Amino acid sequence: MSIDTKYRISATATGGGRQGHVRTEDGAIAFDLTPPKALGGTGEGKNPEQLFAAGYAACYLGAMRFATTQDNSLARVPDDASVTATVGIGPRSDKGFGLTVELAVSLPGVERAEAERVAEAGHRICPYSHATQGNIAVTTTIA
């Protein structure tokens, strides 16, 4: 599979990783990282799972909107639509850590069967869904 890259951004982590600092090359994101309480931190800072959840939620909502422009048989995504991405982290049975993702899709006014079709189409387009497929347990529910 080839990719015609249209945008690139670099971020650099310094310090202790989860207990450190992250900054994008353009300076749009720059902050300290602190592990969540569940992983032994104070829980008072930002962490990589928060960033992943925010990125996946935004990208997936955009992918569903884009899908409807490519397939006229799909219901339109309403202006008040939302996606909540819940990212979990914990130890894997084979050592190391793993992630889980739960996507809650809200498409007000769209019938459930149609919302499910839009959600599935979004997964076929979303780069986060492609990256996680077969690697992270992702569940999608229609709210």
JSON list of N, CA and C in Angstrom, two decimals, residues 21-90:
[
{"chain": "A", "resi": 21, "resn": "HIS", "atom": "N", "xyz": [8.39, 15.85, 28.86]},
{"chain": "A", "resi": 21, "resn": "HIS", "atom": "CA", "xyz": [7.82, 16.97, 28.11]},
{"chain": "A", "resi": 21, "resn": "HIS", "atom": "C", "xyz": [7.66, 16.54, 26.66]},
{"chain": "A", "resi": 22, "resn": "VAL", "atom": "N", "xyz": [6.65, 17.07, 26.01]},
{"chain": "A", "resi": 22, "resn": "VAL", "atom": "CA", "xyz": [6.44, 16.82, 24.59]},
{"chain": "A", "resi": 22, "resn": "VAL", "atom": "C", "xyz": [6.17, 18.15, 23.90]},
{"chain": "A", "resi": 23, "resn": "ARG", "atom": "N", "xyz": [6.68, 18.25, 22.67]},
{"chain": "A", "resi": 23, "resn": "ARG", "atom": "CA", "xyz": [6.50, 19.49, 21.91]},
{"chain": "A", "resi": 23, "resn": "ARG", "atom": "C", "xyz": [6.49, 19.15, 20.43]},
{"chain": "A", "resi": 24, "resn": "THR", "atom": "N", "xyz": [5.52, 19.72, 19.71]},
{"chain": "A", "resi": 24, "resn": "THR", "atom": "CA", "xyz": [5.50, 19.57, 18.27]},
{"chain": "A", "resi": 24, "resn": "THR", "atom": "C", "xyz": [6.45, 20.58, 17.65]},
{"chain": "A", "resi": 25, "resn": "GLU", "atom": "N", "xyz": [6.93, 20.25, 16.45]},
{"chain": "A", "resi": 25, "resn": "GLU", "atom": "CA", "xyz": [7.91, 21.13, 15.80]},
{"chain": "A", "resi": 25, "resn": "GLU", "atom": "C", "xyz": [7.38, 22.53, 15.56]},
{"chain": "A", "resi": 26, "resn": "ASP", "atom": "N", "xyz": [6.07, 22.67, 15.39]},
{"chain": "A", "resi": 26, "resn": "ASP", "atom": "CA", "xyz": [5.49, 23.99, 15.16]},
{"chain": "A", "resi": 26, "resn": "ASP", "atom": "C", "xyz": [5.11, 24.71, 16.45]},
{"chain": "A", "resi": 27, "resn": "GLY", "atom": "N", "xyz": [5.30, 24.04, 17.60]},
{"chain": "A", "resi": 27, "resn": "GLY", "atom": "CA", "xyz": [5.01, 24.64, 18.89]},
{"chain": "A", "resi": 27, "resn": "GLY", "atom": "C", "xyz": [3.52, 24.68, 19.26]},
{"chain": "A", "resi": 28, "resn": "ALA", "atom": "N", "xyz": [2.65, 24.14, 18.40]},
{"chain": "A", "resi": 28, "resn": "ALA", "atom": "CA", "xyz": [1.21, 24.18, 18.68]},
{"chain": "A", "resi": 28, "resn": "ALA", "atom": "C", "xyz": [0.86, 23.34, 19.90]},
{"chain": "A", "resi": 29, "resn": "ILE", "atom": "N", "xyz": [1.63, 22.29, 20.14]},
{"chain": "A", "resi": 29, "resn": "ILE", "atom": "CA", "xyz": [1.46, 21.47, 21.33]},
{"chain": "A", "resi": 29, "resn": "ILE", "atom": "C", "xyz": [2.79, 21.46, 22.07]},
{"chain": "A", "resi": 30, "resn": "ALA", "atom": "N", "xyz": [2.76, 21.85, 23.31]},
{"chain": "A", "resi": 30, "resn": "ALA", "atom": "CA", "xyz": [3.97, 21.85, 24.13]},
{"chain": "A", "resi": 30, "resn": "ALA", "atom": "C", "xyz": [3.54, 21.80, 25.59]},
{"chain": "A", "resi": 31, "resn": "PHE", "atom": "N", "xyz": [3.80, 20.68, 26.25]},
{"chain": "A", "resi": 31, "resn": "PHE", "atom": "CA", "xyz": [3.43, 20.57, 27.66]},
{"chain": "A", "resi": 31, "resn": "PHE", "atom": "C", "xyz": [4.16, 19.41, 28.32]},
{"chain": "A", "resi": 32, "resn": "ASP", "atom": "N", "xyz": [4.09, 19.45, 29.65]},
{"chain": "A", "resi": 32, "resn": "ASP", "atom": "CA", "xyz": [4.69, 18.39, 30.45]},
{"chain": "A", "resi": 32, "resn": "ASP", "atom": "C", "xyz": [3.73, 17.21, 30.51]},
{"chain": "A", "resi": 33, "resn": "LEU", "atom": "N", "xyz": [4.30, 16.03, 30.63]},
{"chain": "A", "resi": 33, "resn": "LEU", "atom": "CA", "xyz": [3.54, 14.79, 30.76]},
{"chain": "A", "resi": 33, "resn": "LEU", "atom": "C", "xyz": [3.69, 14.25, 32.18]},
{"chain": "A", "resi": 34, "resn": "THR", "atom": "N", "xyz": [2.62, 13.69, 32.69]},
{"chain": "A", "resi": 34, "resn": "THR", "atom": "CA", "xyz": [2.61, 13.05, 34.00]},
{"chain": "A", "resi": 34, "resn": "THR", "atom": "C", "xyz": [1.78, 11.78, 33.90]},
{"chain": "A", "resi": 35, "resn": "PRO", "atom": "N", "xyz": [2.26, 10.67, 34.41]},
{"chain": "A", "resi": 35, "resn": "PRO", "atom": "CA", "xyz": [1.47, 9.45, 34.36]},
{"chain": "A", "resi": 35, "resn": "PRO", "atom": "C", "xyz": [0.16, 9.60, 35.14]},
{"chain": "A", "resi": 36, "resn": "PRO", "atom": "N", "xyz": [-0.90, 8.91, 34.70]},
{"chain": "A", "resi": 36, "resn": "PRO", "atom": "CA", "xyz": [-2.15, 8.93, 35.45]},
{"chain": "A", "resi": 36, "resn": "PRO", "atom": "C", "xyz": [-1.97, 8.19, 36.78]},
{"chain": "A", "resi": 37, "resn": "LYS", "atom": "N", "xyz": [-2.85, 8.45, 37.73]},
{"chain": "A", "resi": 37, "resn": "LYS", "atom": "CA", "xyz": [-2.77, 7.80, 39.03]},
{"chain": "A", "resi": 37, "resn": "LYS", "atom": "C", "xyz": [-2.75, 6.28, 38.90]},
{"chain": "A", "resi": 38, "resn": "ALA", "atom": "N", "xyz": [-3.53, 5.74, 37.97]},
{"chain": "A", "resi": 38, "resn": "ALA", "atom": "CA", "xyz": [-3.61, 4.29, 37.79]},
{"chain": "A", "resi": 38, "resn": "ALA", "atom": "C", "xyz": [-2.27, 3.67, 37.40]},
{"chain": "A", "resi": 39, "resn": "LEU", "atom": "N", "xyz": [-1.35, 4.51, 36.89]},
{"chain": "A", "resi": 39, "resn": "LEU", "atom": "CA", "xyz": [-0.02, 4.02, 36.52]},
{"chain": "A", "resi": 39, "resn": "LEU", "atom": "C", "xyz": [1.06, 4.58, 37.44]},
{"chain": "A", "resi": 40, "resn": "GLY", "atom": "N", "xyz": [0.65, 5.02, 38.64]},
{"chain": "A", "resi": 40, "resn": "GLY", "atom": "CA", "xyz": [1.62, 5.45, 39.64]},
{"chain": "A", "resi": 40, "resn": "GLY", "atom": "C", "xyz": [1.95, 6.93, 39.63]},
{"chain": "A", "resi": 41, "resn": "GLY", "atom": "N", "xyz": [1.28, 7.71, 38.81]},
{"chain": "A", "resi": 41, "resn": "GLY", "atom": "CA", "xyz": [1.56, 9.14, 38.76]},
{"chain": "A", "resi": 41, "resn": "GLY", "atom": "C", "xyz": [0.61, 9.94, 39.63]},
{"chain": "A", "resi": 42, "resn": "THR", "atom": "N", "xyz": [0.74, 11.25, 39.52]},
{"chain": "A", "resi": 42, "resn": "THR", "atom": "CA", "xyz": [-0.12, 12.13, 40.30]},
{"chain": "A", "resi": 42, "resn": "THR", "atom": "C", "xyz": [-1.49, 12.32, 39.65]},
{"chain": "A", "resi": 43, "resn": "GLY", "atom": "N", "xyz": [-1.54, 12.09, 38.33]},
{"chain": "A", "resi": 43, "resn": "GLY", "atom": "CA", "xyz": [-2.80, 12.30, 37.62]},
{"chain": "A", "resi": 43, "resn": "GLY", "atom": "C", "xyz": [-3.10, 13.76, 37.37]},
{"chain": "A", "resi": 44, "resn": "GLU", "atom": "N", "xyz": [-2.16, 14.63, 37.65]},
{"chain": "A", "resi": 44, "resn": "GLU", "atom": "CA", "xyz": [-2.40, 16.06, 37.52]},
{"chain": "A", "resi": 44, "resn": "GLU", "atom": "C", "xyz": [-1.95, 16.64, 36.19]},
{"chain": "A", "resi": 45, "resn": "GLY", "atom": "N", "xyz": [-1.35, 15.83, 35.33]},
{"chain": "A", "resi": 45, "resn": "GLY", "atom": "CA", "xyz": [-0.88, 16.35, 34.05]},
{"chain": "A", "resi": 45, "resn": "GLY", "atom": "C", "xyz": [-1.55, 15.65, 32.90]},
{"chain": "A", "resi": 46, "resn": "LYS", "atom": "N", "xyz": [-0.96, 15.82, 31.76]},
{"chain": "A", "resi": 46, "resn": "LYS", "atom": "CA", "xyz": [-1.45, 15.17, 30.54]},
{"chain": "A", "resi": 46, "resn": "LYS", "atom": "C", "xyz": [-0.66, 13.89, 30.31]},
{"chain": "A", "resi": 47, "resn": "ASN", "atom": "N", "xyz": [-1.28, 12.95, 29.55]},
{"chain": "A", "resi": 47, "resn": "ASN", "atom": "CA", "xyz": [-0.60, 11.70, 29.28]},
{"chain": "A", "resi": 47, "resn": "ASN", "atom": "C", "xyz": [-0.87, 11.26, 27.84]},
{"chain": "A", "resi": 48, "resn": "PRO", "atom": "N", "xyz": [-0.07, 10.35, 27.31]},
{"chain": "A", "resi": 48, "resn": "PRO", "atom": "CA", "xyz": [-0.22, 9.93, 25.91]},
{"chain": "A", "resi": 48, "resn": "PRO", "atom": "C", "xyz": [-1.60, 9.36, 25.57]},
{"chain": "A", "resi": 49, "resn": "GLU", "atom": "N", "xyz": [-2.25, 8.70, 26.53]},
{"chain": "A", "resi": 49, "resn": "GLU", "atom": "CA", "xyz": [-3.56, 8.12, 26.24]},
{"chain": "A", "resi": 49, "resn": "GLU", "atom": "C", "xyz": [-4.60, 9.21, 26.00]},
{"chain": "A", "resi": 50, "resn": "GLN", "atom": "N", "xyz": [-4.48, 10.33, 26.71]},
{"chain": "A", "resi": 50, "resn": "GLN", "atom": "CA", "xyz": [-5.39, 11.45, 26.47]},
{"chain": "A", "resi": 50, "resn": "GLN", "atom": "C", "xyz": [-5.22, 11.98, 25.05]},
{"chain": "A", "resi": 51, "resn": "LEU", "atom": "N", "xyz": [-3.98, 12.09, 24.62]},
{"chain": "A", "resi": 51, "resn": "LEU", "atom": "CA", "xyz": [-3.71, 12.58, 23.27]},
{"chain": "A", "resi": 51, "resn": "LEU", "atom": "C", "xyz": [-4.25, 11.62, 22.22]},
{"chain": "A", "resi": 52, "resn": "PHE", "atom": "N", "xyz": [-4.06, 10.33, 22.44]},
{"chain": "A", "resi": 52, "resn": "PHE", "atom": "CA", "xyz": [-4.54, 9.32, 21.51]},
{"chain": "A", "resi": 52, "resn": "PHE", "atom": "C", "xyz": [-6.07, 9.33, 21.44]},
{"chain": "A", "resi": 53, "resn": "ALA", "atom": "N", "xyz": [-6.72, 9.43, 22.59]},
{"chain": "A", "resi": 53, "resn": "ALA", "atom": "CA", "xyz": [-8.19, 9.47, 22.62]},
{"chain": "A", "resi": 53, "resn": "ALA", "atom": "C", "xyz": [-8.72, 10.69, 21.86]},
{"chain": "A", "resi": 54, "resn": "ALA", "atom": "N", "xyz": [-8.12, 11.84, 22.09]},
{"chain": "A", "resi": 54, "resn": "ALA", "atom": "CA", "xyz": [-8.57, 13.06, 21.41]},
{"chain": "A", "resi": 54, "resn": "ALA", "atom": "C", "xyz": [-8.35, 12.95, 19.90]},
{"chain": "A", "resi": 55, "resn": "GLY", "atom": "N", "xyz": [-7.19, 12.46, 19.50]},
{"chain": "A", "resi": 55, "resn": "GLY", "atom": "CA", "xyz": [-6.89, 12.33, 18.08]},
{"chain": "A", "resi": 55, "resn": "GLY", "atom": "C", "xyz": [-7.80, 11.34, 17.39]},
{"chain": "A", "resi": 56, "resn": "TYR", "atom": "N", "xyz": [-8.03, 10.18, 18.01]},
{"chain": "A", "resi": 56, "resn": "TYR", "atom": "CA", "xyz": [-8.88, 9.15, 17.39]},
{"chain": "A", "resi": 56, "resn": "TYR", "atom": "C", "xyz": [-10.31, 9.66, 17.27]},
{"chain": "A", "resi": 57, "resn": "ALA", "atom": "N", "xyz": [-10.85, 10.28, 18.34]},
{"chain": "A", "resi": 57, "resn": "ALA", "atom": "CA", "xyz": [-12.23, 10.77, 18.31]},
{"chain": "A", "resi": 57, "resn": "ALA", "atom": "C", "xyz": [-12.42, 11.78, 17.17]},
{"chain": "A", "resi": 58, "resn": "ALA", "atom": "N", "xyz": [-11.52, 12.73, 17.06]},
{"chain": "A", "resi": 58, "resn": "ALA", "atom": "CA", "xyz": [-11.64, 13.76, 16.03]},
{"chain": "A", "resi": 58, "resn": "ALA", "atom": "C", "xyz": [-11.49, 13.19, 14.63]},
{"chain": "A", "resi": 59, "resn": "CYS", "atom": "N", "xyz": [-10.49, 12.32, 14.46]},
{"chain": "A", "resi": 59, "resn": "CYS", "atom": "CA", "xyz": [-10.23, 11.76, 13.14]},
{"chain": "A", "resi": 59, "resn": "CYS", "atom": "C", "xyz": [-11.38, 10.86, 12.69]},
{"chain": "A", "resi": 60, "resn": "TYR", "atom": "N", "xyz": [-11.90, 10.05, 13.59]},
{"chain": "A", "resi": 60, "resn": "TYR", "atom": "CA", "xyz": [-12.98, 9.13, 13.24]},
{"chain": "A", "resi": 60, "resn": "TYR", "atom": "C", "xyz": [-14.27, 9.88, 12.89]},
{"chain": "A", "resi": 61, "resn": "LEU", "atom": "N", "xyz": [-14.58, 10.93, 13.63]},
{"chain": "A", "resi": 61, "resn": "LEU", "atom": "CA", "xyz": [-15.76, 11.74, 13.30]},
{"chain": "A", "resi": 61, "resn": "LEU", "atom": "C", "xyz": [-15.59, 12.36, 11.91]},
{"chain": "A", "resi": 62, "resn": "GLY", "atom": "N", "xyz": [-14.39, 12.86, 11.64]},
{"chain": "A", "resi": 62, "resn": "GLY", "atom": "CA", "xyz": [-14.12, 13.41, 10.31]},
{"chain": "A", "resi": 62, "resn": "GLY", "atom": "C", "xyz": [-14.20, 12.37, 9.21]},
{"chain": "A", "resi": 63, "resn": "ALA", "atom": "N", "xyz": [-13.74, 11.16, 9.51]},
{"chain": "A", "resi": 63, "resn": "ALA", "atom": "CA", "xyz": [-13.79, 10.07, 8.53]},
{"chain": "A", "resi": 63, "resn": "ALA", "atom": "C", "xyz": [-15.23, 9.70, 8.21]},
{"chain": "A", "resi": 64, "resn": "MET", "atom": "N", "xyz": [-16.10, 9.67, 9.22]},
{"chain": "A", "resi": 64, "resn": "MET", "atom": "CA", "xyz": [-17.51, 9.38, 8.96]},
{"chain": "A", "resi": 64, "resn": "MET", "atom": "C", "xyz": [-18.13, 10.46, 8.08]},
{"chain": "A", "resi": 65, "resn": "ARG", "atom": "N", "xyz": [-17.81, 11.72, 8.38]},
{"chain": "A", "resi": 65, "resn": "ARG", "atom": "CA", "xyz": [-18.33, 12.82, 7.54]},
{"chain": "A", "resi": 65, "resn": "ARG", "atom": "C", "xyz": [-17.83, 12.67, 6.09]},
{"chain": "A", "resi": 66, "resn": "PHE", "atom": "N", "xyz": [-16.55, 12.38, 5.94]},
{"chain": "A", "resi": 66, "resn": "PHE", "atom": "CA", "xyz": [-15.98, 12.22, 4.61]},
{"chain": "A", "resi": 66, "resn": "PHE", "atom": "C", "xyz": [-16.62, 11.05, 3.87]},
{"chain": "A", "resi": 67, "resn": "ALA", "atom": "N", "xyz": [-16.86, 9.96, 4.59]},
{"chain": "A", "resi": 67, "resn": "ALA", "atom": "CA", "xyz": [-17.46, 8.77, 3.96]},
{"chain": "A", "resi": 67, "resn": "ALA", "atom": "C", "xyz": [-18.79, 9.11, 3.30]},
{"chain": "A", "resi": 68, "resn": "THR", "atom": "N", "xyz": [-19.56, 9.97, 3.93]},
{"chain": "A", "resi": 68, "resn": "THR", "atom": "CA", "xyz": [-20.88, 10.31, 3.37]},
{"chain": "A", "resi": 68, "resn": "THR", "atom": "C", "xyz": [-20.76, 11.16, 2.10]},
{"chain": "A", "resi": 69, "resn": "THR", "atom": "N", "xyz": [-19.62, 11.79, 1.91]},
{"chain": "A", "resi": 69, "resn": "THR", "atom": "CA", "xyz": [-19.43, 12.54, 0.66]},
{"chain": "A", "resi": 69, "resn": "THR", "atom": "C", "xyz": [-18.99, 11.63, -0.47]},
{"chain": "A", "resi": 70, "resn": "GLN", "atom": "N", "xyz": [-18.53, 10.43, -0.12]},
{"chain": "A", "resi": 70, "resn": "GLN", "atom": "CA", "xyz": [-18.06, 9.48, -1.12]},
{"chain": "A", "resi": 70, "resn": "GLN", "atom": "C", "xyz": [-19.11, 8.43, -1.49]},
{"chain": "A", "resi": 71, "resn": "ASP", "atom": "N", "xyz": [-20.13, 8.28, -0.64]},
{"chain": "A", "resi": 71, "resn": "ASP", "atom": "CA", "xyz": [-21.17, 7.27, -0.86]},
{"chain": "A", "resi": 71, "resn": "ASP", "atom": "C", "xyz": [-22.53, 7.91, -0.57]},
{"chain": "A", "resi": 72, "resn": "ASN", "atom": "N", "xyz": [-23.25, 8.25, -1.62]},
{"chain": "A", "resi": 72, "resn": "ASN", "atom": "CA", "xyz": [-24.54, 8.93, -1.46]},
{"chain": "A", "resi": 72, "resn": "ASN", "atom": "C", "xyz": [-25.60, 8.06, -0.81]},
{"chain": "A", "resi": 73, "resn": "SER", "atom": "N", "xyz": [-25.37, 6.76, -0.67]},
{"chain": "A", "resi": 73, "resn": "SER", "atom": "CA", "xyz": [-26.36, 5.90, -0.02]},
{"chain": "A", "resi": 73, "resn": "SER", "atom": "C", "xyz": [-26.28, 5.99, 1.51]},
{"chain": "A", "resi": 74, "resn": "LEU", "atom": "N", "xyz": [-25.23, 6.64, 2.02]},
{"chain": "A", "resi": 74, "resn": "LEU", "atom": "CA", "xyz": [-25.09, 6.76, 3.47]},
{"chain": "A", "resi": 74, "resn": "LEU", "atom": "C", "xyz": [-25.86, 7.97, 3.99]},
{"chain": "A", "resi": 75, "resn": "ALA", "atom": "N", "xyz": [-26.41, 7.83, 5.18]},
{"chain": "A", "resi": 75, "resn": "ALA", "atom": "CA", "xyz": [-27.08, 8.95, 5.84]},
{"chain": "A", "resi": 75, "resn": "ALA", "atom": "C", "xyz": [-26.05, 10.04, 6.14]},
{"chain": "A", "resi": 76, "resn": "ARG", "atom": "N", "xyz": [-26.47, 11.27, 6.08]},
{"chain": "A", "resi": 76, "resn": "ARG", "atom": "CA", "xyz": [-25.57, 12.38, 6.38]},
{"chain": "A", "resi": 76, "resn": "ARG", "atom": "C", "xyz": [-25.29, 12.43, 7.88]},
{"chain": "A", "resi": 77, "resn": "VAL", "atom": "N", "xyz": [-24.09, 12.84, 8.23]},
{"chain": "A", "resi": 77, "resn": "VAL", "atom": "CA", "xyz": [-23.71, 13.00, 9.63]},
{"chain": "A", "resi": 77, "resn": "VAL", "atom": "C", "xyz": [-24.23, 14.36, 10.09]},
{"chain": "A", "resi": 78, "resn": "PRO", "atom": "N", "xyz": [-25.09, 14.39, 11.11]},
{"chain": "A", "resi": 78, "resn": "PRO", "atom": "CA", "xyz": [-25.67, 15.66, 11.55]},
{"chain": "A", "resi": 78, "resn": "PRO", "atom": "C", "xyz": [-24.62, 16.57, 12.19]},
{"chain": "A", "resi": 79, "resn": "ASP", "atom": "N", "xyz": [-24.91, 17.87, 12.20]},
{"chain": "A", "resi": 79, "resn": "ASP", "atom": "CA", "xyz": [-23.98, 18.84, 12.78]},
{"chain": "A", "resi": 79, "resn": "ASP", "atom": "C", "xyz": [-23.70, 18.59, 14.25]},
{"chain": "A", "resi": 80, "resn": "ASP", "atom": "N", "xyz": [-24.67, 18.01, 14.97]},
{"chain": "A", "resi": 80, "resn": "ASP", "atom": "CA", "xyz": [-24.48, 17.78, 16.40]},
{"chain": "A", "resi": 80, "resn": "ASP", "atom": "C", "xyz": [-23.97, 16.37, 16.71]},
{"chain": "A", "resi": 81, "resn": "ALA", "atom": "N", "xyz": [-23.40, 15.72, 15.72]},
{"chain": "A", "resi": 81, "resn": "ALA", "atom": "CA", "xyz": [-22.82, 14.39, 15.91]},
{"chain": "A", "resi": 81, "resn": "ALA", "atom": "C", "xyz": [-21.61, 14.48, 16.84]},
{"chain": "A", "resi": 82, "resn": "SER", "atom": "N", "xyz": [-21.30, 13.38, 17.50]},
{"chain": "A", "resi": 82, "resn": "SER", "atom": "CA", "xyz": [-20.11, 13.34, 18.34]},
{"chain": "A", "resi": 82, "resn": "SER", "atom": "C", "xyz": [-19.55, 11.93, 18.40]},
{"chain": "A", "resi": 83, "resn": "VAL", "atom": "N", "xyz": [-18.27, 11.85, 18.71]},
{"chain": "A", "resi": 83, "resn": "VAL", "atom": "CA", "xyz": [-17.59, 10.59, 18.96]},
{"chain": "A", "resi": 83, "resn": "VAL", "atom": "C", "xyz": [-16.81, 10.76, 20.25]},
{"chain": "A", "resi": 84, "resn": "THR", "atom": "N", "xyz": [-17.02, 9.83, 21.17]},
{"chain": "A", "resi": 84, "resn": "THR", "atom": "CA", "xyz": [-16.23, 9.80, 22.39]},
{"chain": "A", "resi": 84, "resn": "THR", "atom": "C", "xyz": [-15.32, 8.58, 22.31]},
{"chain": "A", "resi": 85, "resn": "ALA", "atom": "N", "xyz": [-14.02, 8.82, 22.37]},
{"chain": "A", "resi": 85, "resn": "ALA", "atom": "CA", "xyz": [-13.04, 7.73, 22.37]},
{"chain": "A", "resi": 85, "resn": "ALA", "atom": "C", "xyz": [-12.53, 7.54, 23.78]},
{"chain": "A", "resi": 86, "resn": "THR", "atom": "N", "xyz": [-12.67, 6.33, 24.28]},
{"chain": "A", "resi": 86, "resn": "THR", "atom": "CA", "xyz": [-12.15, 5.99, 25.60]},
{"chain": "A", "resi": 86, "resn": "THR", "atom": "C", "xyz": [-10.98, 5.03, 25.39]},
{"chain": "A", "resi": 87, "resn": "VAL", "atom": "N", "xyz": [-9.81, 5.46, 25.80]},
{"chain": "A", "resi": 87, "resn": "VAL", "atom": "CA", "xyz": [-8.59, 4.67, 25.63]},
{"chain": "A", "resi": 87, "resn": "VAL", "atom": "C", "xyz": [-8.18, 4.10, 26.98]},
{"chain": "A", "resi": 88, "resn": "GLY", "atom": "N", "xyz": [-7.94, 2.81, 27.00]},
{"chain": "A", "resi": 88, "resn": "GLY", "atom": "CA", "xyz": [-7.47, 2.15, 28.21]},
{"chain": "A", "resi": 88, "resn": "GLY", "atom": "C", "xyz": [-6.07, 1.63, 28.00]},
{"chain": "A", "resi": 89, "resn": "ILE", "atom": "N", "xyz": [-5.31, 1.53, 29.08]},
{"chain": "A", "resi": 89, "resn": "ILE", "atom": "CA", "xyz": [-3.96, 0.99, 29.04]},
{"chain": "A", "resi": 89, "resn": "ILE", "atom": "C", "xyz": [-3.78, 0.05, 30.22]},
{"chain": "A", "resi": 90, "resn": "GLY", "atom": "N", "xyz": [-3.06, -1.03, 29.99]},
{"chain": "A", "resi": 90, "resn": "GLY", "atom": "CA", "xyz": [-2.78, -1.97, 31.08]},
{"chain": "A", "resi": 90, "resn": "GLY", "atom": "C", "xyz": [-1.79, -3.01, 30.63]}
]
